[in-house]
Amino acid sequence: MRFDKTRLVEAALELLDQEGIEGLAMRPLAERVGIRAPSLYNHIRDKAELLAMVADAICAEVDPLDPDRPWRREVERMAHRLRAALLRHPDGARVLAATPPTGPHRLRLMEQVLGAFRRAGFSRERTVDAASSLNSYVVGFVLDETQGGEGDPSTLKAQLMALPKDEFPMIVALAGPLIDAPADRRFRFGLTALLDGIEQRG
Amino acid sequence: MRFDKTRLVEAALELLDQEGIEGLAMRPLAERVGIRAPSLYNHIRDKAELLAMVADAICAEVDPLDPDRPWRREVERMAHRLRAALLRHPDGARVLAATPPTGPHRLRLMEQVLGAFRRAGFSRERTVDAASSLNSYVVGFVLDETQGGEGDPSTLKAQLMALPKDEFPMIVALAGPLIDAPADRRFRFGLTALLDGIEQRG
DNA sequence: ACCTGAACACCGTTCAAGT
DNA sequence: ACCTGAACACCGTTCAAGT
């Protein structure tokens, strides 16, 4: 046989990396694996399934966490690793946001985060709330960070600084920090704040 | 004249409400305002601009906050109102996530949140970090909440419960809470945790 | 200034037909 | 079981031509 499902996901991920989510289309994908577009439907149900498989492939890159180490550190590492994996692929966060959390690797991620909060002593409800909040934050952050506008950042910054100062005094004053602030620092700040809050409400 | 830009956004919002983001296309939109698709380009630059206008219209529904009241309460109200506005329109969060934060109403939101944190005594950097984290959380949460999978929830729940218990013990055990947990409670929990953490690091 | 039909270069997906 | 060409019902956008 010429290829299996693994090969298909591999090709889809390559396509995503080179062209972004817009370029992840059936015809180019088919060409990449040496068949015509209609034949793809012999291997997958529809594009939604394809996207879910790509999402899972991205999640597969996130190294598992170590259940023997302190939960908080491990959860933080996981968040950073997930962000890194999402940033590694153009529109990675959009792929995650557009697909349901099926797929074994993605479920493993969820499993481990749930486990970490449970080990920390949270109730079932708290565990669910904590994991859900954390996931929303990470995916939301990367979504904002990457696709929070298609234009280049310096254009956006100039745009913000040019705003009427009487109507938008804060934005004008903070335009520099707003655009130039290192995303790493912002991500870490929110992550720390969220986990601090979660920990205290455990 | 038959219509202005306001009328166009109004029609686009109606289309979004009735058909979702998928149905928000140029030809149906044109028909709704009584012209042909190419004529739309006499009024807007491209679809991205249209989406940004729709995003701004959604943000316009969020009542302004009161700078004379305690910052924390006001920020919380704003978060709840933004979530409500996003939930009011199908794929509202996706529209926000897909567009840059231009548009006067959306900027007003940002302006007010920045102002609230600044009043709370945060430094410029902290203010930016806090506002950014909060925005990521809210949009990320609603994105997850609405589009976190297209299938119906009970199917997903059954799917999770049917997972191998030895490989995914947490997910299987928590499938009930995971799917049935009231989104309101989860949202409030994460929001409180995040703001608690932010407040303490001010 | 604004509208139009025709067209271009795409989409995802179905289907009858082949091997 | 898997592939194919042709086709359907769409996309966003451009452009020459009209008023």
Short mmCIF file of C-alpha atoms (C1' of nucleotides) in Angstrom, two decimals:
data_model
loop_
_atom_site.label_atom_id
_atom_site.label_comp_id
_atom_site.label_asym_id
_atom_site.label_seq_id
_atom_site.Cartn_x
_atom_site.Cartn_y
_atom_site.Cartn_z
CA MET A 1 0.00 0.00 0.00
CA ARG A 2 1.15 3.53 -0.70
CA PHE A 3 0.21 5.11 2.61
CA ASP A 4 -1.74 4.72 5.78
CA LYS A 5 -3.53 7.11 8.09
CA THR A 6 -0.27 8.05 9.78
CA ARG A 7 1.17 9.20 6.49
CA LEU A 8 -1.95 11.24 5.85
CA VAL A 9 -1.73 13.11 9.14
CA GLU A 10 1.97 13.66 8.55
CA ALA A 11 1.23 15.25 5.19
CA ALA A 12 -1.56 17.34 6.67
CA LEU A 13 0.77 18.64 9.37
CA GLU A 14 3.39 19.52 6.76
CA LEU A 15 0.76 21.38 4.81
CA LEU A 16 -0.33 23.25 7.92
CA ASP A 17 3.27 24.16 8.70
CA GLN A 18 3.92 25.49 5.22
CA GLU A 19 0.63 27.16 4.39
CA GLY A 20 -1.33 27.62 7.60
CA ILE A 21 -4.87 26.48 8.23
CA GLU A 22 -6.10 28.22 5.09
CA GLY A 23 -3.82 26.05 2.97
CA LEU A 24 -4.88 22.85 4.65
CA ALA A 25 -7.29 21.84 1.89
CA MET A 26 -8.32 18.54 0.42
CA ARG A 27 -6.88 18.94 -3.07
CA PRO A 28 -3.38 20.00 -2.02
CA LEU A 29 -3.37 17.31 0.65
CA ALA A 30 -4.34 14.67 -1.88
CA GLU A 31 -1.62 15.80 -4.25
CA ARG A 32 0.92 15.56 -1.46
CA VAL A 33 0.13 11.91 -0.87
CA GLY A 34 -0.15 11.11 -4.56
CA ILE A 35 -3.87 10.67 -5.03
CA ARG A 36 -6.88 12.80 -6.06
CA ALA A 37 -9.06 14.62 -3.61
CA PRO A 38 -12.10 12.31 -3.78
CA SER A 39 -9.92 9.35 -2.82
CA LEU A 40 -9.22 10.95 0.53
CA TYR A 41 -12.73 9.98 1.51
CA ASN A 42 -11.68 6.37 1.39
CA HIS A 43 -9.50 7.12 4.42
CA ILE A 44 -11.31 9.80 6.37
CA ARG A 45 -14.94 10.70 6.93
CA ASP A 46 -14.67 14.42 6.32
CA LYS A 47 -12.50 17.45 6.91
CA ALA A 48 -13.56 17.72 10.53
CA GLU A 49 -11.99 14.34 11.19
CA LEU A 50 -8.85 15.42 9.42
CA LEU A 51 -8.61 18.54 11.57
CA ALA A 52 -9.16 16.48 14.72
CA MET A 53 -6.32 14.20 13.69
CA VAL A 54 -4.03 17.15 13.13
CA ALA A 55 -5.02 18.55 16.52
CA ASP A 56 -4.14 15.24 18.08
CA ALA A 57 -0.79 15.15 16.30
CA ILE A 58 0.02 18.57 17.76
CA CYS A 59 -0.93 17.35 21.24
CA ALA A 60 1.29 14.31 20.75
CA GLU A 61 4.28 16.65 20.82
CA VAL A 62 3.57 17.63 24.40
CA ASP A 63 5.75 15.49 26.65
CA PRO A 64 3.86 13.71 29.39
CA LEU A 65 4.14 15.05 32.90
CA ASP A 66 5.62 13.20 35.82
CA PRO A 67 2.97 12.26 38.41
CA ASP A 68 5.65 11.82 41.08
CA ARG A 69 6.66 15.45 41.11
CA PRO A 70 4.82 18.33 42.75
CA TRP A 71 1.55 18.93 40.92
CA ARG A 72 1.88 22.68 40.55
CA ARG A 73 5.25 22.60 38.82
CA GLU A 74 4.08 19.85 36.54
CA VAL A 75 0.89 21.65 35.57
CA GLU A 76 2.92 24.75 34.78
CA ARG A 77 5.32 22.76 32.64
CA MET A 78 2.43 21.23 30.80
CA ALA A 79 0.94 24.63 30.08
CA HIS A 80 4.23 25.91 28.75
CA ARG A 81 4.75 22.83 26.65
CA LEU A 82 1.27 23.00 25.20
CA ARG A 83 1.78 26.64 24.31
CA ALA A 84 5.12 25.79 22.70
CA ALA A 85 3.54 23.02 20.65
CA LEU A 86 0.74 25.32 19.51
CA LEU A 87 3.24 28.00 18.53
CA ARG A 88 5.35 25.47 16.64
CA HIS A 89 2.60 25.13 14.03
CA PRO A 90 0.94 28.06 12.29
CA ASP A 91 -2.66 28.37 13.44
CA GLY A 92 -2.09 25.55 15.88
CA ALA A 93 -4.39 27.13 18.45
CA ARG A 94 -7.10 27.57 15.84
CA VAL A 95 -6.91 23.89 15.00
CA LEU A 96 -7.33 22.98 18.66
CA ALA A 97 -10.17 25.46 19.11
CA ALA A 98 -11.98 24.12 16.06
CA THR A 99 -11.97 20.45 17.07
CA PRO A 100 -13.57 18.44 19.85
CA PRO A 101 -11.31 16.93 22.49
CA THR A 102 -11.27 13.42 21.11
CA GLY A 103 -8.01 11.85 19.98
CA PRO A 104 -5.82 9.81 22.31
CA HIS A 105 -2.99 12.29 22.80
CA ARG A 106 -5.27 15.14 23.55
CA LEU A 107 -7.18 12.99 25.98
CA ARG A 108 -3.92 11.98 27.62
CA LEU A 109 -3.17 15.65 28.21
CA MET A 110 -6.54 16.16 29.81
CA GLU A 111 -6.15 12.96 31.81
CA GLN A 112 -2.85 14.09 33.25
CA VAL A 113 -4.01 17.57 34.15
CA LEU A 114 -7.10 16.16 35.84
CA GLY A 115 -4.85 13.74 37.67
CA ALA A 116 -2.56 16.52 38.85
CA PHE A 117 -5.40 18.54 40.33
CA ARG A 118 -6.92 15.46 41.90
CA ARG A 119 -3.59 14.59 43.51
CA ALA A 120 -3.47 18.14 44.82
CA GLY A 121 -6.54 17.31 46.81
CA PHE A 122 -9.22 19.13 44.84
CA SER A 123 -12.76 17.81 44.84
CA ARG A 124 -14.17 16.38 41.65
CA GLU A 125 -15.96 19.60 40.82
CA ARG A 126 -12.94 21.74 41.59
CA THR A 127 -10.74 19.48 39.51
CA VAL A 128 -13.02 19.84 36.53
CA ASP A 129 -13.30 23.59 36.98
CA ALA A 130 -9.56 24.00 37.37
CA ALA A 131 -8.63 21.91 34.34
CA SER A 132 -11.26 23.61 32.23
CA SER A 133 -10.13 27.10 33.23
CA LEU A 134 -6.51 26.28 32.60
CA ASN A 135 -7.25 24.89 29.17
CA SER A 136 -9.34 27.93 28.24
CA TYR A 137 -6.57 30.24 29.32
CA VAL A 138 -3.78 28.50 27.43
CA VAL A 139 -5.67 28.06 24.17
CA GLY A 140 -7.20 31.52 24.43
CA PHE A 141 -3.84 33.09 25.05
CA VAL A 142 -2.11 31.49 22.10
CA LEU A 143 -5.08 32.25 19.90
CA ASP A 144 -4.82 35.89 20.84
CA GLU A 145 -1.07 35.86 20.61
CA THR A 146 -0.88 34.46 17.12
CA GLN A 147 -4.01 35.37 15.29
CA GLY A 148 -5.15 38.31 17.42
CA GLY A 149 -5.09 40.24 14.19
CA GLU A 150 -3.55 39.48 10.86
CA GLY A 151 -1.71 42.77 10.36
CA ASP A 152 1.87 43.19 11.48
CA PRO A 153 2.29 44.38 15.08
CA SER A 154 4.06 47.65 14.36
CA THR A 155 1.14 48.78 12.21
CA LEU A 156 -1.25 47.95 15.01
CA LYS A 157 0.91 49.81 17.49
CA ALA A 158 0.97 52.95 15.36
CA GLN A 159 -2.78 52.62 14.96
CA LEU A 160 -3.29 52.46 18.71
CA MET A 161 -0.98 55.38 19.38
CA ALA A 162 -2.83 57.48 16.84
CA LEU A 163 -6.12 57.07 18.69
CA PRO A 164 -7.79 60.16 20.18
CA LYS A 165 -6.10 60.63 23.52
CA ASP A 166 -9.16 62.02 25.25
CA GLU A 167 -11.29 59.03 24.33
CA PHE A 168 -8.70 56.29 24.78
CA PRO A 169 -6.16 57.66 27.23
CA MET A 170 -5.14 54.28 28.62
CA ILE A 171 -4.67 52.61 25.25
CA VAL A 172 -2.62 55.51 23.92
CA ALA A 173 -0.49 55.61 27.04
CA LEU A 174 -0.01 51.85 27.11
CA ALA A 175 0.24 51.17 23.37
CA GLY A 176 3.97 50.53 23.70
CA PRO A 177 3.72 47.97 26.50
CA LEU A 178 0.57 46.51 24.95
CA ILE A 179 2.27 45.59 21.72
CA ASP A 180 5.87 45.17 22.76
CA ALA A 181 5.32 43.27 25.98
CA PRO A 182 7.05 39.92 25.60
CA ALA A 183 4.38 37.30 25.13
CA ASP A 184 6.32 34.90 27.34
CA ARG A 185 6.09 37.22 30.29
CA ARG A 186 2.41 37.91 29.76
CA PHE A 187 1.68 34.21 29.44
CA ARG A 188 3.62 33.39 32.57
CA PHE A 189 1.94 36.16 34.54
CA GLY A 190 -1.59 35.01 33.72
CA LEU A 191 -0.69 31.37 34.25
CA THR A 192 0.81 32.08 37.64
CA ALA A 193 -2.12 34.24 38.66
CA LEU A 194 -4.65 31.63 37.57
CA LEU A 195 -2.86 28.78 39.34
CA ASP A 196 -2.35 30.89 42.48
CA GLY A 197 -6.06 31.53 42.54
CA ILE A 198 -6.91 27.90 41.85
CA GLU A 199 -4.53 26.68 44.52
CA GLN A 200 -6.06 28.91 47.16
CA ARG A 201 -9.59 27.89 46.35
CA GLY A 202 -8.72 24.18 46.40
CA MET B 1 -29.53 55.96 -0.76
CA ARG B 2 -30.66 52.43 -0.04
CA PHE B 3 -28.34 51.67 2.86
CA ASP B 4 -25.25 52.70 4.70
CA LYS B 5 -22.54 50.85 6.55
CA THR B 6 -24.71 50.54 9.64
CA ARG B 7 -27.35 48.71 7.67
CA LEU B 8 -24.68 46.38 6.30
CA VAL B 9 -23.39 45.42 9.74
CA GLU B 10 -26.94 44.95 10.93
CA ALA B 11 -27.61 42.54 8.08
CA ALA B 12 -24.34 40.72 8.71
CA LEU B 13 -25.22 40.28 12.37
CA GLU B 14 -28.65 38.94 11.44
CA LEU B 15 -26.99 36.48 9.09
CA LEU B 16 -24.58 35.39 11.81
CA ASP B 17 -27.45 34.92 14.24
CA GLN B 18 -29.45 32.81 11.82
CA GLU B 19 -26.74 30.79 10.12
CA GLY B 20 -23.58 31.03 12.19
CA ILE B 21 -20.18 32.07 10.95
CA GLU B 22 -20.32 29.54 8.13
CA GLY B 23 -23.37 31.24 6.69
CA LEU B 24 -21.89 34.70 6.94
CA ALA B 25 -20.95 34.84 3.25
CA MET B 26 -20.83 37.62 0.71
CA ARG B 27 -23.58 36.43 -1.62
CA PRO B 28 -26.24 35.87 1.05
CA LEU B 29 -25.28 39.13 2.70
CA ALA B 30 -25.63 40.99 -0.58
CA GLU B 31 -29.02 39.46 -1.19
CA ARG B 32 -30.16 40.54 2.25
CA VAL B 33 -29.40 44.16 1.51
CA GLY B 34 -30.75 44.00 -2.02
CA ILE B 35 -27.61 44.11 -4.14
CA ARG B 36 -25.23 41.64 -5.77
CA ALA B 37 -22.09 40.35 -4.10
CA PRO B 38 -19.56 42.37 -6.11
CA SER B 39 -21.29 45.59 -5.10
CA LEU B 40 -20.42 44.92 -1.49
CA TYR B 41 -16.88 45.91 -2.38
CA ASN B 42 -18.08 49.43 -2.93
CA HIS B 43 -18.71 49.59 0.81
CA ILE B 44 -16.11 47.37 2.42
CA ARG B 45 -12.53 46.44 1.59
CA ASP B 46 -12.82 42.72 2.10
CA LYS B 47 -14.37 40.06 4.28
CA ALA B 48 -11.86 40.64 7.06
CA GLU B 49 -13.17 44.16 7.45
CA LEU B 50 -16.71 42.85 7.52
CA LEU B 51 -15.83 40.39 10.27
CA ALA B 52 -14.13 43.12 12.27
CA MET B 53 -17.24 45.26 12.00
CA VAL B 54 -19.38 42.38 13.22
CA ALA B 55 -16.97 41.81 16.11
CA ASP B 56 -17.29 45.46 17.01
CA ALA B 57 -21.06 45.29 16.85
CA ILE B 58 -20.99 42.42 19.33
CA CYS B 59 -18.71 44.41 21.65
CA ALA B 60 -21.10 47.34 21.40
CA GLU B 61 -23.64 45.28 23.33
CA VAL B 62 -21.42 45.19 26.38
CA ASP B 63 -22.53 47.94 28.73
CA PRO B 64 -19.74 50.25 29.84
CA LEU B 65 -18.43 49.87 33.35
CA ASP B 66 -18.62 52.48 36.05
CA PRO B 67 -15.19 53.89 36.92
CA ASP B 68 -16.47 55.14 40.26
CA ARG B 69 -17.19 51.69 41.64
CA PRO B 70 -14.65 49.22 43.03
CA TRP B 71 -12.45 47.98 40.19
CA ARG B 72 -12.71 44.29 40.94
CA ARG B 73 -16.48 44.13 40.86
CA GLU B 74 -16.55 46.15 37.68
CA VAL B 75 -14.00 43.96 35.94
CA GLU B 76 -15.99 40.89 36.91
CA ARG B 77 -19.17 42.43 35.57
CA MET B 78 -17.44 43.28 32.35
CA ALA B 79 -16.21 39.71 31.95
CA HIS B 80 -19.68 38.32 32.53
CA ARG B 81 -21.21 40.80 30.15
CA LEU B 82 -18.69 40.06 27.45
CA ARG B 83 -19.32 36.35 27.81
CA ALA B 84 -23.07 36.96 27.62
CA ALA B 85 -22.67 39.03 24.47
CA LEU B 86 -20.51 36.35 22.87
CA LEU B 87 -23.03 33.67 23.76
CA ARG B 88 -25.86 35.76 22.37
CA HIS B 89 -24.54 35.28 18.85
CA PRO B 90 -23.61 31.91 17.36
CA ASP B 91 -19.84 31.69 16.90
CA GLY B 92 -19.48 35.08 18.56
CA ALA B 93 -16.23 34.05 20.21
CA ARG B 94 -14.87 32.82 16.90
CA VAL B 95 -15.62 36.17 15.32
CA LEU B 96 -13.71 37.93 18.09
CA ALA B 97 -10.82 35.49 17.90
CA ALA B 98 -10.55 35.92 14.14
CA THR B 99 -10.34 39.70 14.10
CA PRO B 100 -7.83 42.27 15.31
CA PRO B 101 -8.84 44.52 18.19
CA THR B 102 -9.65 47.57 16.13
CA GLY B 103 -13.16 49.00 16.14
CA PRO B 104 -14.27 51.67 18.59
CA HIS B 105 -16.48 49.57 20.84
CA ARG B 106 -13.94 46.86 21.24
CA LEU B 107 -11.30 49.45 21.99
CA ARG B 108 -13.60 51.02 24.55
CA LEU B 109 -13.80 47.66 26.30
CA MET B 110 -10.05 47.39 26.38
CA GLU B 111 -9.73 51.00 27.48
CA GLN B 112 -12.03 50.46 30.43
CA VAL B 113 -10.40 47.26 31.59
CA LEU B 114 -6.97 48.87 31.37
CA GLY B 115 -8.35 51.81 33.32
CA ALA B 116 -9.76 49.56 36.02
CA PHE B 117 -6.45 47.81 36.61
CA ARG B 118 -4.59 51.08 36.55
CA ARG B 119 -6.94 52.53 39.15
CA ALA B 120 -6.31 49.44 41.22
CA GLY B 121 -2.72 50.57 41.43
CA PHE B 122 -1.04 48.16 39.03
CA SER B 123 2.09 49.22 37.20
CA ARG B 124 1.91 49.73 33.45
CA GLU B 125 3.34 46.29 32.79
CA ARG B 126 1.07 44.59 35.29
CA THR B 127 -1.93 46.38 33.85
CA VAL B 128 -1.12 45.14 30.37
CA ASP B 129 -0.46 41.61 31.61
CA ALA B 130 -3.64 41.54 33.64
CA ALA B 131 -5.90 42.85 30.88
CA SER B 132 -4.34 40.51 28.35
CA SER B 133 -4.72 37.46 30.59
CA LEU B 134 -8.30 38.32 31.37
CA ASN B 135 -9.18 38.74 27.72
CA SER B 136 -7.53 35.45 26.80
CA TYR B 137 -9.43 33.65 29.50
CA VAL B 138 -12.85 35.02 28.60
CA VAL B 139 -12.56 34.52 24.86
CA GLY B 140 -10.87 31.15 25.31
CA PHE B 141 -13.56 29.98 27.67
CA VAL B 142 -16.47 30.89 25.45
CA LEU B 143 -14.69 29.41 22.45
CA ASP B 144 -14.29 26.16 24.31
CA GLU B 145 -17.78 26.36 25.70
CA THR B 146 -19.54 26.83 22.40
CA GLN B 147 -17.44 25.31 19.71
CA GLY B 148 -15.36 22.94 21.85
CA GLY B 149 -16.68 20.26 19.55
CA GLU B 150 -19.52 20.25 17.11
CA GLY B 151 -21.20 17.05 18.26
CA ASP B 152 -23.90 17.10 20.90
CA PRO B 153 -22.70 16.88 24.50
CA SER B 154 -24.41 13.61 25.45
CA THR B 155 -22.61 11.83 22.62
CA LEU B 156 -19.30 13.21 23.84
CA LYS B 157 -20.09 12.17 27.39
CA ALA B 158 -20.85 8.61 26.34
CA GLN B 159 -17.66 8.62 24.32
CA LEU B 160 -15.61 9.69 27.32
CA MET B 161 -17.24 7.18 29.64
CA ALA B 162 -16.54 4.39 27.17
CA LEU B 163 -12.80 5.06 27.25
CA PRO B 164 -10.48 2.36 28.62
CA LYS B 165 -10.53 2.85 32.37
CA ASP B 166 -6.95 1.77 32.90
CA GLU B 167 -5.60 4.32 30.43
CA PHE B 168 -7.91 7.23 31.24
CA PRO B 169 -9.09 6.66 34.80
CA MET B 170 -9.59 10.34 35.57
CA ILE B 171 -11.57 11.12 32.45
CA VAL B 172 -13.81 8.11 32.89
CA ALA B 173 -14.39 8.92 36.55
CA LEU B 174 -15.03 12.59 35.86
CA ALA B 175 -16.89 12.31 32.55
CA GLY B 176 -20.13 13.23 34.26
CA PRO B 177 -18.87 16.40 35.94
CA LEU B 178 -16.78 17.23 32.87
CA ILE B 179 -19.74 17.40 30.55
CA ASP B 180 -22.58 18.27 32.90
CA ALA B 181 -20.82 20.90 34.98
CA PRO B 182 -22.74 24.15 34.54
CA ALA B 183 -20.69 26.41 32.32
CA ASP B 184 -21.64 29.39 34.46
CA ARG B 185 -20.04 27.88 37.52
CA ARG B 186 -16.88 26.89 35.66
CA PHE B 187 -16.59 30.33 34.14
CA ARG B 188 -17.05 32.02 37.48
CA PHE B 189 -14.55 29.74 39.17
CA GLY B 190 -11.76 30.46 36.66
CA LEU B 191 -12.57 34.14 36.58
CA THR B 192 -12.43 34.42 40.35
CA ALA B 193 -9.22 32.42 40.53
CA LEU B 194 -7.56 34.51 37.85
CA LEU B 195 -8.59 37.81 39.42
CA ASP B 196 -7.59 36.61 42.88
CA GLY B 197 -4.15 35.80 41.53
CA ILE B 198 -3.91 39.07 39.66
CA GLU B 199 -5.00 41.05 42.67
CA GLN B 200 -2.36 39.49 44.88
CA ARG B 201 0.43 40.06 42.42
CA GLY B 202 -0.56 43.72 41.91
"C1'" DA C 1 -20.59 56.98 -6.78
"C1'" DC C 2 -22.62 52.75 -7.11
"C1'" DC C 3 -24.38 48.78 -9.48
"C1'" DT C 4 -24.07 44.68 -12.78
"C1'" DG C 5 -22.90 40.03 -15.19
"C1'" DA C 6 -19.25 37.28 -16.21
"C1'" DA C 7 -15.40 35.24 -14.83
"C1'" DC C 8 -11.32 33.32 -12.03
"C1'" DA C 9 -9.37 30.46 -8.87
"C1'" DC C 10 -10.66 28.20 -5.48
"C1'" DC C 11 -13.56 25.21 -1.64
"C1'" DG C 12 -15.76 20.27 0.48
"C1'" DT C 13 -18.14 16.51 -1.06
"C1'" DT C 14 -20.89 12.97 -3.93
"C1'" DC C 15 -21.26 9.59 -7.27
"C1'" DA C 16 -21.02 6.43 -11.02
"C1'" DA C 17 -17.48 4.00 -13.03
"C1'" DG C 18 -13.34 1.67 -13.15
"C1'" DT C 19 -9.45 -1.85 -11.27
"C1'" DA D 1 -10.54 -2.02 -1.17
"C1'" DC D 2 -9.11 1.87 -3.35
"C1'" DC D 3 -8.78 4.99 -7.15
"C1'" DT D 4 -10.69 8.15 -10.91
"C1'" DG D 5 -13.04 12.12 -13.66
"C1'" DA D 6 -16.93 14.71 -13.70
"C1'" DA D 7 -19.94 17.24 -11.36
"C1'" DC D 8 -22.54 20.05 -7.69
"C1'" DA D 9 -23.10 23.70 -4.85
"C1'" DC D 10 -20.63 26.67 -3.00
"C1'" DC D 11 -16.55 30.35 -1.65
"C1'" DG D 12 -13.95 35.53 -1.99
"C1'" DT D 13 -12.68 38.64 -5.27
"C1'" DT D 14 -11.62 41.19 -9.84
"C1'" DC D 15 -12.91 43.60 -13.75
"C1'" DA D 16 -14.89 45.73 -17.70
"C1'" DA D 17 -19.08 47.78 -18.56
"C1'" DG D 18 -22.98 50.24 -17.49
"C1'" DT D 19 -25.88 54.37 -15.07
#
